[in-house]
Amino acid sequence: MTTDHDINALAGEFVLGTLDAAEREVAARRIVRDRAFAQAVANWERRLALLLLQTPSVTPPADGLEKIKTKISMAMEAADRANNVVSITRSRARWRAAAVSMAAIAASLVAVIGTREINWSNRPTTFVAVLQKDSMSPAFILSVDTKSMMLTVRPVDAKREPGKSFELWLVHDSLGAPRSLGLLPDDAPVTSPTLRKIKKSVFMGATYAVSVEPMGGSQTGAPTGPVVFAGKLLPDGI
Amino acid sequence: MSSRDALTKNLQRVARHDTEAFDALYKATSAKLFGIVVRILRRRELAEEVLQEVYLKIWQQAGAYNPSKGSPITWMAVMARNRALDALRRVRMAGGDDCCDVEEIKSGEMDAFDEAELADDLRRLVDCLEALAHDKRDMVLLAYFEGYSREELSQRFKSPVNTIKTWLHRSLTQLKECLGS
């Protein structure tokens, strides 16, 4: 039973936030591939969140909501200038809403596919993956256009350490080892035809993972540093 | 409709960028989330900023909420805690620990969100925390609410880091057994 206890304690410390940076990386990676561990983490989130909910309420300032709406409008407008992943028509955004931010696109795609708010010009050929550490912190938005076979990756909130590079990997059982898809700058989008040589069923079902590598990328052809962000393309359910 | 169902519905509408649902969601949850953020940060002005960030995130990520994984208020509360702890760490890293303009809030005071089912679970959790030795309970709460690392706990409790780790593990195991779920 020690393993159960280990999983439980590790998951508990992950949620408490007491793991050191290296342990935290390992645990974050484990969440992606170890269902039992992910469940243990979710259980602790749920148990301990009760403590948050019993915290006495405090009335926020009267202008709080207005300030938030301003912030949302600004975020949406800023994203509008940077965004061309999907075409969006807006039927009723009331707050000078122009377009939504990258993270918002991804988040709403998950839930809203098929509603009036997002209007794909015809049959969808664009698929999107959010590469993130957890659901709160999207780092890159990856999109694949299955018509042109172009892969585009945009940084949302990714900070590279000095002297390191982010490298993108395609992970799929059929490939055996992860395949490098190239380096990712943290300040500009990259577009490449890198998927052309890969079967559609593979890149559609694969996990896209970002590892931290020495400057210029892995020397070995395999990931050498920790996987810090990962995600999958949203399924074709439109 | 229970408050949980209503929140879930509103959150799902917010995912579609429905501004009316966002207003309703804010009205129903902002005092609770602000309480959490204020408790963690204990700095009023910073707490106001962080609350704005939290609702921006909610607007952006409402679509990622999965009702089968927990109640909507829990999802939002966890998000509020994460943002607040991030801000707290930034303040600490900047060295400007000019704490604090809000009184410390102790656990134990019952003010559960208006969900009866939650109130039962909460009572059990508080009982189980009470059953921990005093300093072990404080350790868990300092980590959870103030983002204490093992090193910081080690300094605070004047014990080696490895001892802290052992205590945390024991406390977590005891808590889980006590909660029985």
Short mmCIF file of C-alpha atoms in Angstrom, two decimals:
data_model
loop_
_atom_site.label_atom_id
_atom_site.label_comp_id
_atom_site.label_asym_id
_atom_site.label_seq_id
_atom_site.Cartn_x
_atom_site.Cartn_y
_atom_site.Cartn_z
CA MET A 1 0.00 0.00 0.00
CA THR A 2 3.02 2.29 0.16
CA THR A 3 2.54 3.32 -3.44
CA ASP A 4 -1.00 4.52 -2.73
CA HIS A 5 0.34 6.55 0.14
CA ASP A 6 3.15 7.92 -2.00
CA ILE A 7 0.77 8.98 -4.74
CA ASN A 8 -1.53 10.54 -2.19
CA ALA A 9 1.23 12.46 -0.43
CA LEU A 10 2.83 13.61 -3.67
CA ALA A 11 -0.52 14.73 -5.07
CA GLY A 12 -1.31 16.47 -1.78
CA GLU A 13 1.98 18.32 -1.77
CA PHE A 14 1.48 19.27 -5.41
CA VAL A 15 -1.81 20.92 -4.50
CA LEU A 16 -0.44 22.49 -1.32
CA GLY A 17 2.38 23.90 -3.44
CA THR A 18 5.24 22.66 -1.28
CA LEU A 19 7.11 20.61 -3.89
CA ASP A 20 10.39 22.14 -5.04
CA ALA A 21 10.68 23.26 -8.65
CA ALA A 22 12.17 20.01 -9.96
CA GLU A 23 9.64 17.80 -8.18
CA ARG A 24 6.88 20.05 -9.39
CA GLU A 25 7.97 19.61 -13.02
CA VAL A 26 8.02 15.85 -12.62
CA ALA A 27 4.60 15.87 -11.00
CA ALA A 28 3.14 18.17 -13.66
CA ARG A 29 4.36 15.79 -16.36
CA ARG A 30 2.97 12.84 -14.47
CA ILE A 31 -0.50 14.40 -14.42
CA VAL A 32 -0.53 14.26 -18.19
CA ARG A 33 0.17 10.56 -18.48
CA ASP A 34 -0.78 8.94 -15.15
CA ARG A 35 -4.52 8.84 -14.69
CA ALA A 36 -4.40 7.63 -11.09
CA PHE A 37 -2.08 10.45 -10.14
CA ALA A 38 -4.19 13.02 -11.98
CA GLN A 39 -7.21 11.75 -10.06
CA ALA A 40 -5.34 12.00 -6.75
CA VAL A 41 -4.46 15.62 -7.57
CA ALA A 42 -8.06 16.40 -8.48
CA ASN A 43 -9.22 14.84 -5.22
CA TRP A 44 -6.92 17.06 -3.18
CA GLU A 45 -7.99 20.13 -5.15
CA ARG A 46 -11.57 19.31 -4.26
CA ARG A 47 -10.93 18.48 -0.60
CA LEU A 48 -8.79 21.50 0.16
CA ALA A 49 -10.87 23.92 -1.89
CA LEU A 50 -13.46 23.63 0.86
CA LEU A 51 -11.07 25.72 2.94
CA LEU A 52 -11.23 28.41 0.31
CA LEU A 53 -15.01 28.30 0.29
CA GLN A 54 -15.30 28.78 4.02
CA THR A 55 -13.22 31.94 3.86
CA PRO A 56 -15.47 34.82 4.87
CA SER A 57 -16.83 36.80 1.93
CA VAL A 58 -15.61 40.33 1.38
CA THR A 59 -17.58 42.75 -0.73
CA PRO A 60 -15.44 43.92 -3.65
CA PRO A 61 -15.25 47.62 -4.54
CA ALA A 62 -18.34 49.02 -6.23
CA ASP A 63 -16.53 49.73 -9.50
CA GLY A 64 -14.98 46.25 -9.59
CA LEU A 65 -17.17 44.85 -12.33
CA GLU A 66 -16.69 47.89 -14.58
CA LYS A 67 -12.92 47.64 -14.24
CA ILE A 68 -13.03 43.98 -15.12
CA LYS A 69 -15.11 44.67 -18.22
CA THR A 70 -12.61 47.30 -19.31
CA LYS A 71 -9.83 44.81 -18.80
CA ILE A 72 -11.64 42.17 -20.82
CA SER A 73 -12.30 44.62 -23.67
CA MET A 74 -8.67 45.62 -23.73
CA ALA A 75 -7.49 42.03 -23.74
CA MET A 76 -9.85 41.22 -26.57
CA GLU A 77 -8.77 44.18 -28.64
CA ALA A 78 -5.10 43.45 -28.10
CA ALA A 79 -5.69 39.90 -29.22
CA ASP A 80 -7.63 41.09 -32.24
CA ARG A 81 -4.49 42.63 -33.63
CA ALA A 82 -2.51 39.46 -33.17
CA ASN A 83 -5.06 36.92 -34.09
CA ASN A 84 -5.88 35.15 -37.30
CA VAL A 85 -6.19 31.52 -36.29
CA VAL A 86 -9.89 31.20 -36.85
CA SER A 87 -12.42 33.51 -38.34
CA ILE A 88 -14.95 34.56 -35.85
CA THR A 89 -18.17 36.42 -36.26
CA ARG A 90 -19.69 38.02 -33.27
CA SER A 91 -23.39 38.21 -32.94
CA ARG A 92 -23.78 39.93 -29.64
CA ALA A 93 -20.65 40.94 -27.87
CA ARG A 94 -21.81 44.07 -26.19
CA TRP A 95 -18.58 45.48 -24.86
CA ARG A 96 -16.77 46.85 -27.91
CA ALA A 97 -15.76 43.26 -28.33
CA ALA A 98 -13.54 42.90 -31.33
CA ALA A 99 -12.12 39.43 -31.23
CA VAL A 100 -11.16 37.14 -28.46
CA SER A 101 -7.74 36.46 -27.08
CA MET A 102 -5.86 33.34 -28.02
CA ALA A 103 -6.61 31.67 -24.75
CA ALA A 104 -10.23 32.64 -25.02
CA ILE A 105 -10.48 31.20 -28.49
CA ALA A 106 -9.11 27.93 -27.29
CA ALA A 107 -11.24 27.91 -24.20
CA SER A 108 -14.40 28.73 -26.06
CA LEU A 109 -13.66 26.25 -28.82
CA VAL A 110 -13.72 23.53 -26.23
CA ALA A 111 -17.19 24.43 -25.11
CA VAL A 112 -18.84 26.23 -27.94
CA ILE A 113 -18.02 24.36 -31.05
CA GLY A 114 -21.15 24.31 -33.10
CA THR A 115 -22.83 27.39 -31.69
CA ARG A 116 -23.55 30.58 -33.51
CA GLU A 117 -20.74 32.48 -31.89
CA ILE A 118 -17.99 30.84 -33.84
CA ASN A 119 -18.64 30.60 -37.47
CA TRP A 120 -16.30 28.48 -39.50
CA SER A 121 -16.32 29.70 -43.08
CA ASN A 122 -17.10 26.23 -44.38
CA ARG A 123 -15.95 22.80 -43.33
CA PRO A 124 -13.39 23.24 -40.62
CA THR A 125 -9.84 22.67 -41.61
CA THR A 126 -8.29 24.30 -38.60
CA PHE A 127 -7.68 22.45 -35.38
CA VAL A 128 -6.32 23.96 -32.25
CA ALA A 129 -4.38 22.70 -29.25
CA VAL A 130 -3.60 24.61 -26.09
CA LEU A 131 -0.15 23.74 -24.83
CA GLN A 132 -0.21 24.29 -21.12
CA LYS A 133 1.04 23.23 -17.75
CA ASP A 134 -2.46 23.10 -16.28
CA SER A 135 -5.85 24.46 -17.24
CA MET A 136 -5.01 27.81 -15.68
CA SER A 137 -1.86 28.52 -17.64
CA PRO A 138 -1.94 28.26 -21.41
CA ALA A 139 1.56 28.86 -22.77
CA PHE A 140 1.25 28.29 -26.51
CA ILE A 141 -1.66 27.92 -28.89
CA LEU A 142 -0.92 25.50 -31.66
CA SER A 143 -3.07 25.34 -34.75
CA VAL A 144 -3.02 22.98 -37.69
CA ASP A 145 -4.58 23.76 -41.03
CA THR A 146 -5.30 20.38 -42.56
CA LYS A 147 -5.80 21.93 -46.01
CA SER A 148 -2.45 23.65 -46.35
CA MET A 149 -0.82 21.29 -43.81
CA MET A 150 0.63 24.29 -42.07
CA LEU A 151 1.39 24.22 -38.38
CA THR A 152 1.31 27.50 -36.51
CA VAL A 153 2.35 27.99 -32.91
CA ARG A 154 1.77 31.23 -31.08
CA PRO A 155 3.12 32.10 -27.66
CA VAL A 156 0.48 33.23 -25.19
CA ASP A 157 2.26 33.29 -21.89
CA ALA A 158 5.56 31.49 -22.24
CA LYS A 159 8.77 32.72 -20.66
CA ARG A 160 12.02 31.16 -21.77
CA GLU A 161 14.92 31.01 -19.37
CA PRO A 162 18.05 32.72 -20.66
CA GLY A 163 20.30 30.30 -22.48
CA LYS A 164 17.51 27.78 -23.08
CA SER A 165 15.22 27.00 -26.00
CA PHE A 166 11.69 25.66 -26.15
CA GLU A 167 11.48 22.68 -28.48
CA LEU A 168 8.21 21.25 -29.77
CA TRP A 169 7.73 17.48 -29.96
CA LEU A 170 5.13 15.27 -31.55
CA VAL A 171 4.39 12.33 -29.30
CA HIS A 172 2.46 9.36 -30.62
CA ASP A 173 2.64 5.63 -29.92
CA SER A 174 3.15 4.82 -33.59
CA LEU A 175 6.26 6.99 -33.77
CA GLY A 176 8.12 5.18 -31.02
CA ALA A 177 10.20 8.15 -29.91
CA PRO A 178 9.01 11.78 -29.80
CA ARG A 179 9.68 13.59 -33.07
CA SER A 180 11.04 17.12 -33.00
CA LEU A 181 8.92 19.74 -34.77
CA GLY A 182 11.45 22.50 -34.21
CA LEU A 183 12.14 25.34 -31.82
CA LEU A 184 9.54 27.76 -30.48
CA PRO A 185 10.35 31.41 -29.82
CA ASP A 186 8.49 32.80 -26.82
CA ASP A 187 7.78 36.14 -28.43
CA ALA A 188 6.63 35.46 -31.99
CA PRO A 189 4.48 32.96 -33.86
CA VAL A 190 6.06 30.34 -36.09
CA THR A 191 4.47 28.68 -39.08
CA SER A 192 5.92 25.68 -40.85
CA PRO A 193 4.94 22.85 -43.19
CA THR A 194 6.56 20.39 -40.81
CA LEU A 195 3.56 18.03 -40.63
CA ARG A 196 3.52 17.25 -44.35
CA LYS A 197 5.59 14.15 -43.93
CA ILE A 198 3.42 12.82 -41.12
CA LYS A 199 0.24 10.80 -41.42
CA LYS A 200 -2.92 12.73 -40.61
CA SER A 201 -4.15 10.11 -38.15
CA VAL A 202 -0.86 10.47 -36.29
CA PHE A 203 -0.67 14.25 -36.00
CA MET A 204 -4.38 14.57 -35.28
CA GLY A 205 -4.22 12.12 -32.38
CA ALA A 206 -0.78 13.03 -31.08
CA THR A 207 0.24 14.89 -27.97
CA TYR A 208 2.17 18.08 -28.64
CA ALA A 209 4.76 18.63 -25.95
CA VAL A 210 7.21 21.44 -25.30
CA SER A 211 10.49 20.70 -23.56
CA VAL A 212 13.19 22.97 -22.25
CA GLU A 213 16.42 22.35 -24.14
CA PRO A 214 19.85 23.92 -24.33
CA MET A 215 20.03 26.97 -26.60
CA GLY A 216 19.52 25.83 -30.18
CA GLY A 217 17.63 22.69 -29.28
CA SER A 218 18.30 19.14 -28.21
CA GLN A 219 21.64 17.78 -29.40
CA THR A 220 20.51 14.18 -29.22
CA GLY A 221 17.36 14.26 -31.34
CA ALA A 222 15.31 13.34 -28.28
CA PRO A 223 13.97 15.57 -25.52
CA THR A 224 16.65 16.07 -22.86
CA GLY A 225 14.99 18.62 -20.61
CA PRO A 226 11.68 18.66 -18.73
CA VAL A 227 8.41 18.78 -20.64
CA VAL A 228 6.85 21.99 -19.45
CA PHE A 229 3.74 22.28 -21.61
CA ALA A 230 1.61 19.78 -23.45
CA GLY A 231 -1.72 19.52 -25.22
CA LYS A 232 -3.73 17.72 -27.88
CA LEU A 233 -5.64 18.95 -30.90
CA LEU A 234 -9.30 19.37 -30.27
CA PRO A 235 -11.17 16.42 -31.74
CA ASP A 236 -13.02 16.82 -34.99
CA GLY A 237 -16.48 17.05 -33.43
CA ILE A 238 -17.86 20.05 -35.22
CA MET B 1 -32.50 25.38 -9.68
CA SER B 2 -29.76 24.88 -7.11
CA SER B 3 -27.06 27.52 -6.87
CA ARG B 4 -24.63 24.97 -8.26
CA ASP B 5 -26.77 24.35 -11.35
CA ALA B 6 -27.29 28.05 -11.85
CA LEU B 7 -23.56 28.73 -11.62
CA THR B 8 -22.77 25.89 -14.00
CA LYS B 9 -25.24 27.24 -16.50
CA ASN B 10 -23.86 30.75 -16.23
CA LEU B 11 -20.30 29.55 -16.55
CA GLN B 12 -21.21 27.65 -19.70
CA ARG B 13 -22.87 30.76 -21.08
CA VAL B 14 -19.79 32.81 -20.21
CA ALA B 15 -17.77 30.35 -22.28
CA ARG B 16 -19.89 31.58 -25.20
CA HIS B 17 -19.08 35.13 -24.15
CA ASP B 18 -22.54 35.92 -22.91
CA THR B 19 -22.17 39.18 -21.04
CA GLU B 20 -25.41 38.88 -19.08
CA ALA B 21 -24.30 35.54 -17.70
CA PHE B 22 -20.98 37.10 -16.80
CA ASP B 23 -22.74 39.83 -14.81
CA ALA B 24 -24.80 37.22 -12.99
CA LEU B 25 -21.76 35.08 -12.31
CA TYR B 26 -19.86 38.06 -10.93
CA LYS B 27 -22.76 39.02 -8.71
CA ALA B 28 -23.05 35.51 -7.30
CA THR B 29 -19.36 34.80 -6.75
CA SER B 30 -17.29 37.99 -6.48
CA ALA B 31 -17.61 38.47 -2.71
CA LYS B 32 -16.57 34.86 -2.13
CA LEU B 33 -13.62 35.06 -4.51
CA PHE B 34 -12.60 38.48 -3.19
CA GLY B 35 -12.67 37.04 0.33
CA ILE B 36 -10.27 34.31 -0.78
CA VAL B 37 -7.93 36.70 -2.55
CA VAL B 38 -7.94 39.15 0.36
CA ARG B 39 -7.27 36.35 2.81
CA ILE B 40 -4.25 35.15 0.86
CA LEU B 41 -2.80 38.54 -0.03
CA ARG B 42 -3.88 40.63 2.95
CA ARG B 43 -3.22 43.69 0.85
CA ARG B 44 -6.37 45.39 -0.24
CA GLU B 45 -5.17 47.15 -3.37
CA LEU B 46 -3.28 44.15 -4.72
CA ALA B 47 -6.29 41.97 -3.96
CA GLU B 48 -8.46 44.23 -6.11
CA GLU B 49 -6.05 43.88 -9.01
CA VAL B 50 -5.86 40.13 -8.63
CA LEU B 51 -9.64 39.85 -8.51
CA GLN B 52 -9.75 41.54 -11.91
CA GLU B 53 -7.21 39.06 -13.26
CA VAL B 54 -9.26 36.19 -11.88
CA TYR B 55 -12.42 37.28 -13.68
CA LEU B 56 -10.51 37.93 -16.88
CA LYS B 57 -9.27 34.34 -16.65
CA ILE B 58 -12.77 33.11 -15.95
CA TRP B 59 -14.00 34.95 -19.04
CA GLN B 60 -11.21 33.43 -21.11
CA GLN B 61 -11.28 29.92 -19.74
CA ALA B 62 -14.87 29.23 -18.76
CA GLY B 63 -14.98 26.72 -21.60
CA ALA B 64 -12.39 24.61 -19.85
CA TYR B 65 -14.64 24.06 -16.84
CA ASN B 66 -15.80 20.45 -16.66
CA PRO B 67 -18.90 19.94 -14.47
CA SER B 68 -18.06 16.27 -13.93
CA LYS B 69 -14.84 17.26 -12.18
CA GLY B 70 -16.29 19.42 -9.43
CA SER B 71 -18.57 22.30 -8.61
CA PRO B 72 -18.21 25.59 -10.48
CA ILE B 73 -17.50 27.57 -7.31
CA THR B 74 -14.65 25.18 -6.48
CA TRP B 75 -13.19 25.66 -9.95
CA MET B 76 -13.35 29.42 -9.57
CA ALA B 77 -12.03 29.36 -6.00
CA VAL B 78 -9.01 27.29 -7.06
CA MET B 79 -8.37 29.76 -9.86
CA ALA B 80 -8.58 32.66 -7.38
CA ARG B 81 -6.14 30.92 -5.04
CA ASN B 82 -3.65 30.24 -7.84
CA ARG B 83 -3.68 33.83 -9.06
CA ALA B 84 -3.41 35.18 -5.53
CA LEU B 85 -0.48 32.90 -4.67
CA ASP B 86 1.28 33.91 -7.91
CA ALA B 87 0.88 37.54 -6.90
CA LEU B 88 2.07 36.81 -3.38
CA ARG B 89 5.20 35.09 -4.68
CA ARG B 90 5.88 38.06 -6.97
CA VAL B 91 5.63 40.39 -3.98
CA ARG B 92 7.96 38.19 -1.94
CA MET B 93 10.44 37.86 -4.78
CA ALA B 94 10.50 41.62 -5.22
CA GLY B 95 11.48 41.70 -1.57
CA GLY B 96 8.81 44.22 -0.76
CA ASP B 97 7.13 42.36 2.04
CA ASP B 98 5.43 45.40 3.46
CA CYS B 99 2.68 43.27 4.89
CA CYS B 100 -0.25 43.95 5.41
CA ASP B 101 -3.26 46.17 5.52
CA VAL B 102 -5.83 43.46 6.16
CA GLU B 103 -6.09 41.46 9.37
CA GLU B 104 -5.12 37.81 9.31
CA ILE B 105 -8.11 35.55 8.95
CA LYS B 106 -8.10 32.29 10.84
CA SER B 107 -9.66 29.09 9.61
CA GLY B 108 -12.60 27.62 11.38
CA GLU B 109 -15.12 30.36 10.96
CA MET B 110 -17.98 28.82 9.03
CA ASP B 111 -19.18 30.81 6.10
CA ALA B 112 -19.72 28.18 3.47
CA PHE B 113 -21.05 28.96 0.08
CA ASP B 114 -24.78 28.38 0.18
CA GLU B 115 -24.68 24.72 -0.66
CA ALA B 116 -25.84 22.35 2.03
CA GLU B 117 -23.87 19.40 0.64
CA LEU B 118 -20.76 21.52 0.79
CA ALA B 119 -21.41 22.53 4.37
CA ASP B 120 -21.33 18.88 5.48
CA ASP B 121 -18.08 18.20 3.64
CA LEU B 122 -16.61 21.36 5.05
CA ARG B 123 -17.52 20.45 8.61
CA ARG B 124 -15.80 17.11 8.11
CA LEU B 125 -12.68 18.75 6.71
CA VAL B 126 -12.50 21.23 9.58
CA ASP B 127 -12.93 18.35 12.07
CA CYS B 128 -10.17 16.39 10.37
CA LEU B 129 -7.85 19.41 10.42
CA GLU B 130 -8.66 19.89 14.09
CA ALA B 131 -7.57 16.30 14.67
CA LEU B 132 -4.06 17.11 13.41
CA ALA B 133 -1.51 18.29 15.94
CA HIS B 134 -1.57 22.06 16.20
CA ASP B 135 1.68 22.81 14.36
CA LYS B 136 0.99 20.20 11.67
CA ARG B 137 -2.32 21.86 10.94
CA ASP B 138 -0.62 25.25 10.78
CA MET B 139 1.88 23.84 8.31
CA VAL B 140 -0.84 22.67 5.97
CA LEU B 141 -2.68 25.98 6.23
CA LEU B 142 0.45 28.10 5.77
CA ALA B 143 1.31 26.15 2.64
CA TYR B 144 -2.20 26.27 1.27
CA PHE B 145 -3.06 29.88 2.04
CA GLU B 146 0.31 31.58 2.04
CA GLY B 147 2.27 29.54 -0.43
CA TYR B 148 4.94 28.50 2.07
CA SER B 149 7.59 26.24 0.58
CA ARG B 150 9.20 23.43 2.60
CA GLU B 151 12.20 25.72 3.16
CA GLU B 152 10.03 28.49 4.50
CA LEU B 153 8.16 26.04 6.73
CA SER B 154 11.52 24.69 7.88
CA GLN B 155 12.57 28.18 8.99
CA ARG B 156 9.25 28.95 10.58
CA PHE B 157 9.08 25.68 12.53
CA LYS B 158 12.83 25.45 13.15
CA SER B 159 13.05 21.91 11.79
CA PRO B 160 15.04 20.39 8.94
CA VAL B 161 13.43 20.36 5.51
CA ASN B 162 13.27 16.56 5.50
CA THR B 163 11.38 16.56 8.77
CA ILE B 164 8.92 19.06 7.32
CA LYS B 165 8.46 16.80 4.32
CA THR B 166 7.78 13.80 6.56
CA TRP B 167 5.30 15.79 8.63
CA LEU B 168 3.50 17.04 5.57
CA HIS B 169 3.24 13.50 4.22
CA ARG B 170 1.92 12.18 7.51
CA SER B 171 -0.57 15.00 7.82
CA LEU B 172 -1.82 14.45 4.29
CA THR B 173 -2.16 10.72 4.88
CA GLN B 174 -3.98 11.30 8.15
CA LEU B 175 -6.25 13.86 6.53
CA LYS B 176 -7.14 11.56 3.70
CA GLU B 177 -7.91 8.69 6.06
CA CYS B 178 -9.99 10.94 8.27
CA LEU B 179 -11.95 12.29 5.29
CA GLY B 180 -12.46 8.78 4.00
CA SER B 181 -12.88 9.88 0.39
#
